[in-house]
mmCIF file of C-alpha atoms and ligand atoms in Angstrom:
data_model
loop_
_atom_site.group_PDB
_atom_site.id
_atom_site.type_symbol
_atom_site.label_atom_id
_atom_site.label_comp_id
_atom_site.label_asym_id
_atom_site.label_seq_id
_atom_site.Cartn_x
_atom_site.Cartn_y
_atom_site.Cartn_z
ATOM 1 C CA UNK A 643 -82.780 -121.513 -52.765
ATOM 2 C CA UNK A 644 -84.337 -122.846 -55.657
ATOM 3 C CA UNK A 645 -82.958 -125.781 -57.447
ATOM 4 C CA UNK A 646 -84.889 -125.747 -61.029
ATOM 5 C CA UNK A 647 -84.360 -130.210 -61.785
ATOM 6 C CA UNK A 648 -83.725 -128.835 -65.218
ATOM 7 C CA UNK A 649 -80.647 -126.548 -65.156
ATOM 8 C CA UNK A 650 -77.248 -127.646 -63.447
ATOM 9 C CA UNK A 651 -77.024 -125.712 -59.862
ATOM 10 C CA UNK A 652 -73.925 -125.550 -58.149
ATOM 11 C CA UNK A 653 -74.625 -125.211 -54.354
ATOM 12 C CA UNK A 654 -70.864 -124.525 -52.963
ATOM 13 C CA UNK A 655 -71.559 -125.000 -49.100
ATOM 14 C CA UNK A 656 -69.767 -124.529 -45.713
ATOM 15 C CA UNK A 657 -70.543 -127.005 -43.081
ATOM 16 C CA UNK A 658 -72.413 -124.412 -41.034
ATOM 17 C CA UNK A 659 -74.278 -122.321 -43.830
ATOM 18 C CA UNK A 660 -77.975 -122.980 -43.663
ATOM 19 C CA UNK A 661 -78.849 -123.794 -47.207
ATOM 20 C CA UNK A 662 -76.501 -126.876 -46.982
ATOM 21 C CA UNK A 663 -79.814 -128.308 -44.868
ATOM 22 C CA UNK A 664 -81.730 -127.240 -48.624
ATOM 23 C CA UNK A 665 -79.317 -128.885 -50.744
ATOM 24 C CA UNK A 666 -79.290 -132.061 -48.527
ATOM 25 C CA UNK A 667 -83.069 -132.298 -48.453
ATOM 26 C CA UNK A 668 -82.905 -131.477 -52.328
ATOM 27 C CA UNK A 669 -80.280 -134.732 -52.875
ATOM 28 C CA UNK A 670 -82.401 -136.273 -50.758
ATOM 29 C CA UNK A 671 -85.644 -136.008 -52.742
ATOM 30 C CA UNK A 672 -84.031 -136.770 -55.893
ATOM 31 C CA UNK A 673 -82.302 -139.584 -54.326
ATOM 32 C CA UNK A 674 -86.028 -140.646 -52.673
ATOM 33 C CA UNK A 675 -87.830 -140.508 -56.375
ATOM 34 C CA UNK A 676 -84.678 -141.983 -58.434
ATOM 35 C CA UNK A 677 -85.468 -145.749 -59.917
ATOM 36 C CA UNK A 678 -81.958 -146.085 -61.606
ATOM 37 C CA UNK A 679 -79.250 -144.818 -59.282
ATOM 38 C CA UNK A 680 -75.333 -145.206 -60.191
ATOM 39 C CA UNK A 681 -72.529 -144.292 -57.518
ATOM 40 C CA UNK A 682 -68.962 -143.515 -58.548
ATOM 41 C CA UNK A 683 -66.555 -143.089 -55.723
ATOM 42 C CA UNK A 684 -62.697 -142.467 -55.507
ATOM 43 C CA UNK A 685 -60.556 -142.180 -52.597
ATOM 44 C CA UNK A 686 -61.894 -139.489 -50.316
ATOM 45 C CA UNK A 687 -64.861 -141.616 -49.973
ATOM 46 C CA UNK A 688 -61.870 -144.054 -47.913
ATOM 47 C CA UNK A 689 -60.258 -140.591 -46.543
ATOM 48 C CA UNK A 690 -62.234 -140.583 -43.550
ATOM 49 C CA UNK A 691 -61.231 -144.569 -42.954
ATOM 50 C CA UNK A 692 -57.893 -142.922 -42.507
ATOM 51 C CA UNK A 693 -56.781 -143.753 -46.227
ATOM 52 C CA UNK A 694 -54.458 -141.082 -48.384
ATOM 53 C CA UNK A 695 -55.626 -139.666 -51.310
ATOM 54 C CA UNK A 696 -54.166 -139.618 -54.253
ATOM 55 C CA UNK A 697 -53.840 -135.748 -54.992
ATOM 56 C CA UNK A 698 -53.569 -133.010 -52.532
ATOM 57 C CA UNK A 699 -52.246 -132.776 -49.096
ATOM 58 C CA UNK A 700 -50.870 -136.037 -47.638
ATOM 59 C CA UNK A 701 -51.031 -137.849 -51.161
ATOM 60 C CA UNK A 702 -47.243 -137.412 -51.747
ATOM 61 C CA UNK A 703 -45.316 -140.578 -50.862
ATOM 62 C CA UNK A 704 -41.680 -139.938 -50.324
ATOM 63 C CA UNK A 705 -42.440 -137.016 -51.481
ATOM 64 C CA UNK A 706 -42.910 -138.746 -55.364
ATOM 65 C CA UNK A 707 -46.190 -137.986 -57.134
ATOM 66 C CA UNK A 708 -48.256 -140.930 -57.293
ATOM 67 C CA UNK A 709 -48.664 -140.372 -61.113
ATOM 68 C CA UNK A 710 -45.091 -140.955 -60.915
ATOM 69 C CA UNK A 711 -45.294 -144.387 -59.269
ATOM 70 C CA UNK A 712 -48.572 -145.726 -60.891
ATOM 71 C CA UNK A 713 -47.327 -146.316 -64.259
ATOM 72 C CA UNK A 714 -45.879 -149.188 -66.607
ATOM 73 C CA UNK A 715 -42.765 -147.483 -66.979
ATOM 74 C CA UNK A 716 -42.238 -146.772 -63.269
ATOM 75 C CA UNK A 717 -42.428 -150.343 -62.428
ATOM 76 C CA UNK A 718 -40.255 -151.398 -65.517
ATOM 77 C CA UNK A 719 -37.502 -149.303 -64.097
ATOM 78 C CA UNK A 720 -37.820 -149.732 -60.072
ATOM 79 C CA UNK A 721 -40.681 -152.393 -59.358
ATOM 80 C CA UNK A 722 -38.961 -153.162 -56.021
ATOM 81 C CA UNK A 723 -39.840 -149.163 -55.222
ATOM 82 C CA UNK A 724 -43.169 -149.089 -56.608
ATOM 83 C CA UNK A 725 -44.169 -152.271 -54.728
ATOM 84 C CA UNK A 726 -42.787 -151.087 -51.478
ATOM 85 C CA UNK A 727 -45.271 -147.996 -52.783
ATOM 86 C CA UNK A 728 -48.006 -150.637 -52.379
ATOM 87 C CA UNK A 729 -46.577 -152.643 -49.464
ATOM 88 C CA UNK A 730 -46.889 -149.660 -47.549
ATOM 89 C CA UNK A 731 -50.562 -148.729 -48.513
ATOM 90 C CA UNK A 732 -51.609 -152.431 -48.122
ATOM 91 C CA UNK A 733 -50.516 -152.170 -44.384
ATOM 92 C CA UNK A 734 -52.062 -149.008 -44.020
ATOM 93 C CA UNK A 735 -55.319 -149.933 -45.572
ATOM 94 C CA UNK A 736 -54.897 -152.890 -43.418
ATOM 95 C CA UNK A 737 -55.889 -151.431 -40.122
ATOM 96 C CA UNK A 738 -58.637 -149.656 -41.198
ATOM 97 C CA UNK A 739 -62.231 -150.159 -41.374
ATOM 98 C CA UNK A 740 -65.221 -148.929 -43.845
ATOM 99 C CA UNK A 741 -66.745 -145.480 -43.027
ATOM 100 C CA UNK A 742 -70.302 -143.948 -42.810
ATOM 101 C CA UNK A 743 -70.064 -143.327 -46.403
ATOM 102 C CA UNK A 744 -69.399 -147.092 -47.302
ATOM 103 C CA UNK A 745 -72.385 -147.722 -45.411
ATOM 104 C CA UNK A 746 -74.580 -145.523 -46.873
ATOM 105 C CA UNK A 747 -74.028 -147.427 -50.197
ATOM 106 C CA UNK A 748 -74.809 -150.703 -48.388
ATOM 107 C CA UNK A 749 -78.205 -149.281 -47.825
ATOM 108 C CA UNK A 750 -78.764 -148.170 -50.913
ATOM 109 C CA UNK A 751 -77.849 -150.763 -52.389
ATOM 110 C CA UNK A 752 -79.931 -152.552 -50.577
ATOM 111 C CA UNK A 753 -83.012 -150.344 -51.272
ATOM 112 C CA UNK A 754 -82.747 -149.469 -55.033
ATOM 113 C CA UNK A 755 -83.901 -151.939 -56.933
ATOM 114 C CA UNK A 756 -81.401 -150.415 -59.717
ATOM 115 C CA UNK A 757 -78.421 -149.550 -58.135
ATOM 116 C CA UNK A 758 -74.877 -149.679 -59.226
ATOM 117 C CA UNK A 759 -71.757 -149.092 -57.342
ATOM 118 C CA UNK A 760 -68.305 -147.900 -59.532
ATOM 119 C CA UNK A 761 -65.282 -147.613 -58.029
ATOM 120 C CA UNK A 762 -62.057 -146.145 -58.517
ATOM 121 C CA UNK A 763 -60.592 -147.225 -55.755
ATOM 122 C CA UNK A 764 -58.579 -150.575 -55.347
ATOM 123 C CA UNK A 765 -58.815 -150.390 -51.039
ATOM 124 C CA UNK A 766 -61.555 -153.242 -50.658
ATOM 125 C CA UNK A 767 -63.152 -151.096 -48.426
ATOM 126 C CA UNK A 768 -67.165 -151.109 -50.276
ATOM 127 C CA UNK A 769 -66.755 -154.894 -50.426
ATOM 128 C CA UNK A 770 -65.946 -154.797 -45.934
ATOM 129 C CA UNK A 771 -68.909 -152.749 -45.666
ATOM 130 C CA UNK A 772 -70.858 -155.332 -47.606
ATOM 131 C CA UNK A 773 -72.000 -153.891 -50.962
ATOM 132 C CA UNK A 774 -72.195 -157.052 -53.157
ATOM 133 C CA UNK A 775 -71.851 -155.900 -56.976
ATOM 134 C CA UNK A 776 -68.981 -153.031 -57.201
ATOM 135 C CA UNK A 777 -67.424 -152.798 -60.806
ATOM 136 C CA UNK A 778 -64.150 -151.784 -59.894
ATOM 137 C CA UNK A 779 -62.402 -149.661 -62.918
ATOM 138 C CA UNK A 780 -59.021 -149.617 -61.620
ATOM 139 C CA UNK A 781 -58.540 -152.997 -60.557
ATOM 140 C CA UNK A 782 -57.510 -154.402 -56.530
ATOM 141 C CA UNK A 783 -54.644 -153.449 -53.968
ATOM 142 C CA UNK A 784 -55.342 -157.718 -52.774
ATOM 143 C CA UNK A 785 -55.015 -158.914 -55.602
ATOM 144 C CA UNK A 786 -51.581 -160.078 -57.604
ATOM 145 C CA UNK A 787 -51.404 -161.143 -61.161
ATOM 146 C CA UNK A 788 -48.431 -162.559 -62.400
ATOM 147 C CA UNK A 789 -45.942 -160.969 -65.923
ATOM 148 C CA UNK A 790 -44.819 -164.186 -67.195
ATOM 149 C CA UNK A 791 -47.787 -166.794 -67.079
ATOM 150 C CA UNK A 792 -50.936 -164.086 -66.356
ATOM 151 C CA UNK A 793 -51.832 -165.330 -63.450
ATOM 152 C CA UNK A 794 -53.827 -163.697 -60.506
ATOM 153 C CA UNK A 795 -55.129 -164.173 -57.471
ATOM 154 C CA UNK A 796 -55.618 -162.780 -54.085
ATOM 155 C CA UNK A 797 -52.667 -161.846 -51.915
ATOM 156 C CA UNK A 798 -53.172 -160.612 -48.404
ATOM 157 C CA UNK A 799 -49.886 -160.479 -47.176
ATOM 158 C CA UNK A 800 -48.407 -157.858 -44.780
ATOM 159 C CA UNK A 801 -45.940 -157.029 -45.538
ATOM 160 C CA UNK A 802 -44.642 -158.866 -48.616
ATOM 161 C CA UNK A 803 -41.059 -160.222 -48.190
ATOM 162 C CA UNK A 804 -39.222 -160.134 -50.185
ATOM 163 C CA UNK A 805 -40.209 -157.250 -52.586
ATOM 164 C CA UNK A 806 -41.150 -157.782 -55.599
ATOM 165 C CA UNK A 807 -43.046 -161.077 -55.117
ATOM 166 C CA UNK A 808 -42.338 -163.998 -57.321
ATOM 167 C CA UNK A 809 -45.006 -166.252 -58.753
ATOM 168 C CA UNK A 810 -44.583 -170.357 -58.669
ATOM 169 C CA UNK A 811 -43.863 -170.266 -62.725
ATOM 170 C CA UNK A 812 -40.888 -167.745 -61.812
ATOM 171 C CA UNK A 813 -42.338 -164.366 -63.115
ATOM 172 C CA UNK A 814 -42.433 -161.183 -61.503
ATOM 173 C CA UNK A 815 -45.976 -160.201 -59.581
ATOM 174 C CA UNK A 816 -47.174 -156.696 -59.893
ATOM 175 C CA UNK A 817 -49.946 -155.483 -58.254
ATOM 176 C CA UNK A 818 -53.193 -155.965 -60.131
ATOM 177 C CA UNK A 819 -54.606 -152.679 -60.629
ATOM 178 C CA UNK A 820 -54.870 -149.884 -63.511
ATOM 179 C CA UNK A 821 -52.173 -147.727 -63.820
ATOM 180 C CA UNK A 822 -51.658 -144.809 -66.411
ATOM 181 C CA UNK A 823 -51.474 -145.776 -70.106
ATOM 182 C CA UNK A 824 -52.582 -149.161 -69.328
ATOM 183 C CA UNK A 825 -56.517 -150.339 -70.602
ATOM 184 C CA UNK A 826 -58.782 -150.809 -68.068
ATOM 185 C CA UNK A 827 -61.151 -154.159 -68.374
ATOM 186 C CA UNK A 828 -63.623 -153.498 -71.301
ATOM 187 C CA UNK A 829 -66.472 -155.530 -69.918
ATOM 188 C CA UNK A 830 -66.299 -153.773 -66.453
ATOM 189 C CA UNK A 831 -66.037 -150.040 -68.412
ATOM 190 C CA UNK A 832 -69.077 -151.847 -70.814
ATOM 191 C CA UNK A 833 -71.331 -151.952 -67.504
ATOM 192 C CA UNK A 834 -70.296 -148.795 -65.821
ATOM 193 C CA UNK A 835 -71.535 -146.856 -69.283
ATOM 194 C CA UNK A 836 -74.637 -149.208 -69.326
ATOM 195 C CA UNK A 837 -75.811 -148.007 -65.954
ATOM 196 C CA UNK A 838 -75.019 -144.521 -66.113
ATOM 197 C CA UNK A 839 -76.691 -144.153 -69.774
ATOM 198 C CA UNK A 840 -79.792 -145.685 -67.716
ATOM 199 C CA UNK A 841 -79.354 -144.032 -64.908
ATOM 200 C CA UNK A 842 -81.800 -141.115 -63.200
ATOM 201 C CA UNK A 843 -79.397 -140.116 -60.822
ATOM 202 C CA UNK A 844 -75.592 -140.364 -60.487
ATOM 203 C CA UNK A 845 -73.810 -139.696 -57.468
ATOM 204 C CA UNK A 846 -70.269 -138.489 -57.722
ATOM 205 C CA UNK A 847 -68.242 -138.876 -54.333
ATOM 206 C CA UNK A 848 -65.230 -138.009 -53.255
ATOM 207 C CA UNK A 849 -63.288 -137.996 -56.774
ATOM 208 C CA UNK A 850 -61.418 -135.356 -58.169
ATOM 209 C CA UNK A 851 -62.851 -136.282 -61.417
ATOM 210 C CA UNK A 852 -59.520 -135.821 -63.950
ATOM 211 C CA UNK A 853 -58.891 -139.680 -64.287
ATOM 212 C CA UNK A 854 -60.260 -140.591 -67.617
ATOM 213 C CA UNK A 855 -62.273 -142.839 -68.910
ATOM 214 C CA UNK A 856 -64.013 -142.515 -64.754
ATOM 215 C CA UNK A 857 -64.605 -139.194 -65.232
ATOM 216 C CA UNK A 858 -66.717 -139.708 -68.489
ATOM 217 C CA UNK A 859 -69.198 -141.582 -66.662
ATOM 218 C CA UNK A 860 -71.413 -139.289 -64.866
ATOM 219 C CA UNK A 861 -70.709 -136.862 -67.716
ATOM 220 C CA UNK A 862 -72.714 -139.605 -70.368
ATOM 221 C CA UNK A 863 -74.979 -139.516 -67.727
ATOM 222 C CA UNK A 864 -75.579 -135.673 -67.736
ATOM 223 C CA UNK A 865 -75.685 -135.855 -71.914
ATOM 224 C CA UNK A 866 -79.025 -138.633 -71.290
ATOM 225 C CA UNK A 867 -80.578 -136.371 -69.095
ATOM 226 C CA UNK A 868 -79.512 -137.298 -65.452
ATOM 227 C CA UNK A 869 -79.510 -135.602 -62.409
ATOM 228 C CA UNK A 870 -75.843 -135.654 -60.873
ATOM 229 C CA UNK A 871 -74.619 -135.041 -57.665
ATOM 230 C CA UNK A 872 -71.430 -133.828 -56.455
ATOM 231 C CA UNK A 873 -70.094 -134.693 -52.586
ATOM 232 C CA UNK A 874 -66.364 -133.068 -52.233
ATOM 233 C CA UNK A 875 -64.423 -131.104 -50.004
ATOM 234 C CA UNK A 876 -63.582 -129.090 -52.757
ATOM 235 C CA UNK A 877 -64.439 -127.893 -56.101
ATOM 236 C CA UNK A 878 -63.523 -129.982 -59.339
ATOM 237 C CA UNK A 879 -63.257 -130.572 -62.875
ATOM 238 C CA UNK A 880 -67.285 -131.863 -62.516
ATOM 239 C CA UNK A 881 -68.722 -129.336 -60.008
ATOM 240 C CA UNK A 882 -69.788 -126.628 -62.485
ATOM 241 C CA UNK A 883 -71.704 -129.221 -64.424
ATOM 242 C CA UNK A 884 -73.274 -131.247 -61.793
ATOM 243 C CA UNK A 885 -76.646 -130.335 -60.777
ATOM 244 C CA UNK A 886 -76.310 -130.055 -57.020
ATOM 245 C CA UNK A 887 -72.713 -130.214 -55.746
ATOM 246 C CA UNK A 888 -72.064 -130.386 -52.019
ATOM 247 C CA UNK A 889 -69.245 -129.013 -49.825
ATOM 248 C CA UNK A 890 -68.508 -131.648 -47.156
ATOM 249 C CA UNK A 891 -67.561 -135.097 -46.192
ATOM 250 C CA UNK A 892 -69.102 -137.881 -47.807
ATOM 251 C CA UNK A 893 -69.113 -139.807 -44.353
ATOM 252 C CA UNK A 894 -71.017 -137.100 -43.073
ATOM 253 C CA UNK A 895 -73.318 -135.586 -45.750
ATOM 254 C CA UNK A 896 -74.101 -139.201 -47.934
ATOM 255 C CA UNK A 897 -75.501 -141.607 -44.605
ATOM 256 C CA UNK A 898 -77.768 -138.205 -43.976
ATOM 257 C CA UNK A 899 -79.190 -137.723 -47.606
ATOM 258 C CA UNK A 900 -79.582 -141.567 -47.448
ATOM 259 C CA UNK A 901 -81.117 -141.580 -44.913
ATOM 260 C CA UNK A 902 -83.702 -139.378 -46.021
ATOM 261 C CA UNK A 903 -84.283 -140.566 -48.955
ATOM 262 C CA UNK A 904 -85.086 -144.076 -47.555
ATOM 263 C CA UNK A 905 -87.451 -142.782 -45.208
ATOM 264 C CA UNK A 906 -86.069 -141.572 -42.193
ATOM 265 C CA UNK A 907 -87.261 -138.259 -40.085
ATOM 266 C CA UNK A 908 -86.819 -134.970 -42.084
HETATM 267 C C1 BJW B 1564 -63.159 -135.870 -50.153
HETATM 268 C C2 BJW B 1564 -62.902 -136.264 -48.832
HETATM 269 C C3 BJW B 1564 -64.017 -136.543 -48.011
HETATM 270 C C4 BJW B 1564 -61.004 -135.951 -49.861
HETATM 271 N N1 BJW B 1564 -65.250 -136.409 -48.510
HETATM 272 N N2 BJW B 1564 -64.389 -135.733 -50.604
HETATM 273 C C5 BJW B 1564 -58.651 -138.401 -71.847
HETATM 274 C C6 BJW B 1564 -58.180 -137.118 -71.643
HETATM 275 C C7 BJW B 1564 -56.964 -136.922 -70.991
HETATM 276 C C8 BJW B 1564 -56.196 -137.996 -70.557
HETATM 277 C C9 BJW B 1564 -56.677 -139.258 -70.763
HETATM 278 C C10 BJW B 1564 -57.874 -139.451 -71.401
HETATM 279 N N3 BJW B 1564 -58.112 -140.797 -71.448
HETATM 280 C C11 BJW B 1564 -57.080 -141.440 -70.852
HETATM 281 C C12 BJW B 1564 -56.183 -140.529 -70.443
HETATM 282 C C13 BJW B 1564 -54.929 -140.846 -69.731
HETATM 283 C C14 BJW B 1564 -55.120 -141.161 -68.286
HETATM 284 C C15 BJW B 1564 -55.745 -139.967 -67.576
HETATM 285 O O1 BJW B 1564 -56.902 -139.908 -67.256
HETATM 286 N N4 BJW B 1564 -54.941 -138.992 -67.235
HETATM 287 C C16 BJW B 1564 -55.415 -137.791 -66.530
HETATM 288 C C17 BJW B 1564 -54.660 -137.629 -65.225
HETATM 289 C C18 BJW B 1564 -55.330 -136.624 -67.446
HETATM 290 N N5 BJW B 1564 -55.956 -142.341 -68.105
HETATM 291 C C19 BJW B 1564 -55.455 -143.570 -68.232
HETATM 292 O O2 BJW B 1564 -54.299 -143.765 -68.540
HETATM 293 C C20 BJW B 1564 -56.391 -144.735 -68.006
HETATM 294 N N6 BJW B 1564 -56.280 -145.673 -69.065
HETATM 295 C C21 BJW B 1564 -56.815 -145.459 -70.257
HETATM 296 O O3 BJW B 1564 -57.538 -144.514 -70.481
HETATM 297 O O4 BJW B 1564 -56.475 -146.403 -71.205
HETATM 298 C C22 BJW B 1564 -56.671 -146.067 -72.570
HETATM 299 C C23 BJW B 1564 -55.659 -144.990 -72.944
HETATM 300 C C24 BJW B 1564 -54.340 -145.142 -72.611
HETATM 301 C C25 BJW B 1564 -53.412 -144.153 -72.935
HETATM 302 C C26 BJW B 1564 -53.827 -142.998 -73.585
HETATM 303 C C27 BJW B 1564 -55.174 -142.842 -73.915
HETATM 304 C C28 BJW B 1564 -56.079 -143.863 -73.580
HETATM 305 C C29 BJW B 1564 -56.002 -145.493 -66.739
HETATM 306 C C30 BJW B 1564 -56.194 -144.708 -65.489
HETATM 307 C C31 BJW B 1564 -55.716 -145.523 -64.294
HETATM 308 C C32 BJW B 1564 -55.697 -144.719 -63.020
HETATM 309 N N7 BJW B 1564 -54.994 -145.434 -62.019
HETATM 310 C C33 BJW B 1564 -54.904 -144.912 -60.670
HETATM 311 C C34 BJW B 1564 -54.035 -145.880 -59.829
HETATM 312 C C35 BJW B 1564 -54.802 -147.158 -59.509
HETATM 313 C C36 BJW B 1564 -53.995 -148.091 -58.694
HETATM 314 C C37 BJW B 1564 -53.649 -147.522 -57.346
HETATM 315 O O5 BJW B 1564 -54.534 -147.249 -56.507
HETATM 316 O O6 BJW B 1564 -52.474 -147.343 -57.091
HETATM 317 O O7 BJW B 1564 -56.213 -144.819 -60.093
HETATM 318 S S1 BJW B 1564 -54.296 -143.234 -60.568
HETATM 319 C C38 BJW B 1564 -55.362 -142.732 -59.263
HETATM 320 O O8 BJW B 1564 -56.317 -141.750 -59.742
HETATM 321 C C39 BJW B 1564 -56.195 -143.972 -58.916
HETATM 322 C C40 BJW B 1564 -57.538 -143.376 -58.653
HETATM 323 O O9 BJW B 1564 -58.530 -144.381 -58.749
HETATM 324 C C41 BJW B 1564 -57.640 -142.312 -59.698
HETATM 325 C C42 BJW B 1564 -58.648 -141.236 -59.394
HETATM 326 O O10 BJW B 1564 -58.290 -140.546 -58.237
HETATM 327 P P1 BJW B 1564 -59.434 -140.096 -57.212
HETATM 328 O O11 BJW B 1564 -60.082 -141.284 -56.635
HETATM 329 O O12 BJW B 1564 -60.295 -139.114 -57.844
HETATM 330 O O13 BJW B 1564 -58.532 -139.463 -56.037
HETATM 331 P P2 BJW B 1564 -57.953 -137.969 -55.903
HETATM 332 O O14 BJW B 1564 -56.904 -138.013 -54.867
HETATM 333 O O15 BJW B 1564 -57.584 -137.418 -57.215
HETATM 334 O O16 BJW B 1564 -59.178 -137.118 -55.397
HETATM 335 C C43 BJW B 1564 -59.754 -137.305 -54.109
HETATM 336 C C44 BJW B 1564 -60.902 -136.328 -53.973
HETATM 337 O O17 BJW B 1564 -61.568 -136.577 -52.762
HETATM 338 C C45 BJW B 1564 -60.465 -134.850 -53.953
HETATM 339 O O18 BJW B 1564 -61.252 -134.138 -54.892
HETATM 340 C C46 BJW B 1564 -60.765 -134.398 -52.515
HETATM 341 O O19 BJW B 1564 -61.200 -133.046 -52.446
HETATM 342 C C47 BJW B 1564 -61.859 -135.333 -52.136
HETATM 343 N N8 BJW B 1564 -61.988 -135.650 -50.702
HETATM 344 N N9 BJW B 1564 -61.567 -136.263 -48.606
HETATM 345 C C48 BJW B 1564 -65.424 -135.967 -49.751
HETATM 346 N N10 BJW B 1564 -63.872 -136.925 -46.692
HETATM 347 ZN ZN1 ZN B 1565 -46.562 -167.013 -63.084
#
């Protein structure tokens, strides 16, 4: 197989083909000679932590749509059902643990001297495994913020009781993360461009890439001339522009490209 750095490839793999052991040795070099690295993850990067996605299989709750929960207008109308939405991922996100893909980003993180981690997901899980700078676009599952005086801060309880949650002042809580329609925080959208128009390579991981603005971000990095890699079970909105795009599990396939690129045995 030959991967030309210039024009996008799309290497659609199954876990036993051999040229998935090229493509992974291919991420791995790029990864290896990369001085500006960005990572953007969504939730199958948690999947294998025992986490839900969003879409697909097993990402219905009550069998609603989660589009149809995460919203301004779903909460305005039921916020006792949306928050027992959350309650319920809180306590499921609160028996589980990072996976080897979290890891993998601790090491990188450690080892780039560039490095930047962006995150769709709200589960805490990055910040468990111990990466230290995450801008997180759509906000934090622990954290509360209040409707009437603004107010947030970090909530851990499991489960909340009653539901919704009051704040001292009187006002509603709602959970503190992005939902649909609503802006996400300029200054942390500012950085994650920054870093992917600097970037050499972007890593995409587990995100079905149709959430905008996320999805524009390793797509201004493909306009300044980055490399991007895809890790997905499946195909998406990204894979047919992405250099390299892997079929797989991130907790499998990332720790072993990382740990190739950092040095270990071929
Ligand atoms: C694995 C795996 C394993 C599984 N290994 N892989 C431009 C064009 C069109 C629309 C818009 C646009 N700009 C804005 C919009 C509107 C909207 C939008 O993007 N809509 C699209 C759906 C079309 N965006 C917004 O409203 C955003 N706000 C905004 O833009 O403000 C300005 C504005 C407002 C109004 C109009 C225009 C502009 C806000 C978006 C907020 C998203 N919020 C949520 C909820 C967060 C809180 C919570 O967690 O509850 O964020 S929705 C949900 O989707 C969540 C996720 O972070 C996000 C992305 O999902 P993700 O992570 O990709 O998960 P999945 O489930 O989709 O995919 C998982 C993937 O993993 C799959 O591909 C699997 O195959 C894979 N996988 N296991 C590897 N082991
Ligand atoms: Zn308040």
């Amino acid at each position: 197989m030959t991967l030309s750095p210039l024009a996008p490839n799309i290497t659609h793999l199954s876990h036993t083909h051999t040229s998935e052991l090229d493509a992974v040795a291919q991420a791995a070099e790029w990864l290896a000679g990369a001085q500006s690295v960005v990572a953007l993850t969504g939730a199958g990067v948690s999947a294998e932590s025992g986490l839900p996605t969003f879409r697909g299989a097993g990402g219905l709750w009550r069998n609603r749509r989660p589009e149809t929960l995460a919203t301004p207008e779903a909460f305005a109308a039921d916020p006792k059902t949306v928050w027992e939405w959350y309650d319920w991922r809180r306590s499921v996100h609160a028996g589980c643990s990072p996976n080897p893909g979290h890891h993998a980003l601790v090491e990188l993180e450690r080892a780039k001297s560039e490095f930047c981690l962006v995150s769709q997901n709200v589960d805490g899980l990055h910040e468990q495994a111990g990466s230290r700078r995450i801008l997180k676009l759509h906000g934090d599952l622990w954290k509360v913020r209040c409707l009437t005086c603004g107010r947030e801060e970090r909530d851990t309880r499991v489960p909340i009781d009653p539901l919704p949650p009051y704040c001292s002042c009187g006002g509603m809580l709602r959970p503190a993360v992005v939902w649909f329609g609503e802006s996400l925080s300029e200054e942390t959208l500012r950085a994650a461009f920054d870093a992917a128009s600097r970037a050499d390579l972007v890593l995409v991981l587990g995100t079905s890439s149709i959430v905008y603005p996320a999805a524009k971000i390793p797509r201004v990095a493909l306009e300044r001339g980055a490399r991007v890699i895809e890790i997905n079970l499946e195909p998406t909105e990204l894979s047919s522009s992405a250099h390299l795009s892997l079929r797989g599990k991130t907790g499998e396939l990332l720790p072993e490209i990382v740990r190739r690129a950092l040095g270990g045995a071929p």
